[in-house]
Coordinates of C-alpha atoms in Angstrom, one line a residue:
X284 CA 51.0 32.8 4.2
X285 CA 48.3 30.2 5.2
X286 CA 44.9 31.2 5.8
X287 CA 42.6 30.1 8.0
X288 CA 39.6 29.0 6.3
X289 CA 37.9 26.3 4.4
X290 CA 39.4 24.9 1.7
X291 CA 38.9 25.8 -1.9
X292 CA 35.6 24.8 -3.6
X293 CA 33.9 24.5 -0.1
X294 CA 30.7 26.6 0.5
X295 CA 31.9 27.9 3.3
X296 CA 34.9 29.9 0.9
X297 CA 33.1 30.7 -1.8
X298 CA 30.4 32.7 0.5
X299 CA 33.9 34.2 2.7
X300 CA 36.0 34.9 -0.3
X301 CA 33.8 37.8 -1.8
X302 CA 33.0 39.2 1.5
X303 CA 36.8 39.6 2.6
X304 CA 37.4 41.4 -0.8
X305 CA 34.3 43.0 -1.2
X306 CA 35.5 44.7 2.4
X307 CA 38.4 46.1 1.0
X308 CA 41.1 42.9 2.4
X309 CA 43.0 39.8 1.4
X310 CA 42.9 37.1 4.1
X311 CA 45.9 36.4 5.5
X312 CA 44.8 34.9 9.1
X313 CA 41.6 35.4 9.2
X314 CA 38.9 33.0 10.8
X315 CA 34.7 32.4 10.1
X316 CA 32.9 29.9 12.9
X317 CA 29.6 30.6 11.4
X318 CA 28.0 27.4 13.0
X319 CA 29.4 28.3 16.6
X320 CA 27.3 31.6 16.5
X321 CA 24.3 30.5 18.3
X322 CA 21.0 32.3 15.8
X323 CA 18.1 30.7 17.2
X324 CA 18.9 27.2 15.7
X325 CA 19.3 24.5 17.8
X326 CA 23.1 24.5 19.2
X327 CA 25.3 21.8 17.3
X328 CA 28.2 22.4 19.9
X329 CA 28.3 21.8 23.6
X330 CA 28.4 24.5 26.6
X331 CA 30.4 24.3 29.1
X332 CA 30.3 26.0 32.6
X333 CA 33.3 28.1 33.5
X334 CA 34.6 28.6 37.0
X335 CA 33.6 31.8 38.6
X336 CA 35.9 34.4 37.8
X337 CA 36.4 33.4 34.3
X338 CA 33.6 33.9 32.5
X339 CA 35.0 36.5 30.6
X340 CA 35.7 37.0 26.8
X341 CA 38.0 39.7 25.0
X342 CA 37.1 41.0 21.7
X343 CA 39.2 42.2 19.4
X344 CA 38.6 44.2 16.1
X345 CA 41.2 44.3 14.1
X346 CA 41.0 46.8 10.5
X347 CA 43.1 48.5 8.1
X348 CA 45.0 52.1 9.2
X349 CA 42.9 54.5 8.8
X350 CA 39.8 52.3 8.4
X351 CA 38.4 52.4 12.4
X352 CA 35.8 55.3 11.5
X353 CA 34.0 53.2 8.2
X354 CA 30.4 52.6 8.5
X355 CA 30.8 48.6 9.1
X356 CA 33.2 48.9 11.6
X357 CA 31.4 51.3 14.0
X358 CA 28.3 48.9 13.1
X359 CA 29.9 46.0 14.6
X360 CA 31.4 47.6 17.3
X361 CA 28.4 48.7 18.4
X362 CA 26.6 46.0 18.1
X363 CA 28.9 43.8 20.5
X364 CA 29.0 46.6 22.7
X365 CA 25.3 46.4 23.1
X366 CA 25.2 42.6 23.4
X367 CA 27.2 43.2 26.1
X368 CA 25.5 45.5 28.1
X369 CA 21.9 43.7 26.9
X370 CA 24.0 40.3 28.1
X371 CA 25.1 41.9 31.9
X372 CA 21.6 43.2 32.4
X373 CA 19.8 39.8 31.4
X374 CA 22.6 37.5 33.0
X375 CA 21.5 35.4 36.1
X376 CA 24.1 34.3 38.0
X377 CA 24.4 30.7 36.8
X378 CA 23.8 31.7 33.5
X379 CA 26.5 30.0 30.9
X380 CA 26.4 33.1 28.5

């Protein structure tokens, strides 16, 4: 099975790689956009304004059986589901994000 990442001997692997087993996984499908995540550097992709109505996004986190109550997973659930509320409370109504 293909995976979906970098290829071999690219930074962006060698940093992945480790992570994914260090978490307990082998990739199979497994995607990292770490230069879409907008951290406070300047944005290096372009935004787009959605029609009203569709400015939603569904999140999905996907883990092993048995593995939905470890530390890291309840972290990052968390953490979007306060991004979300933070986002809904901050949003103006032309806001993009």
């Amino acid at each position: 099975m293909r995976k979906v990442m970098e290829p071999e001997g690219t930074a962006a692997r060698h940093w992945a790689m480790p992570l994914c087993r260090n978490a307990g996984f082998r990739t199979r499908r497994a995607a990292f956009l770490p230069k879409l995540v907008f951290s406070g550097q300047p944005r290096t992709v372009t935004l787009r304004q959605l029609p009203r109505g569709q400015r939603t996004r569904r999140i999905f986190i996907v883990v092993r059986r048995g593995r939905s109550r470890h530390p890291a997973v309840l972290a990052c659930r968390d953490a979007l589901r306060r991004a979300v509320i933070l986002r809904s409370n901050q949003a103006a109504p032309n806001d993009m994000w």
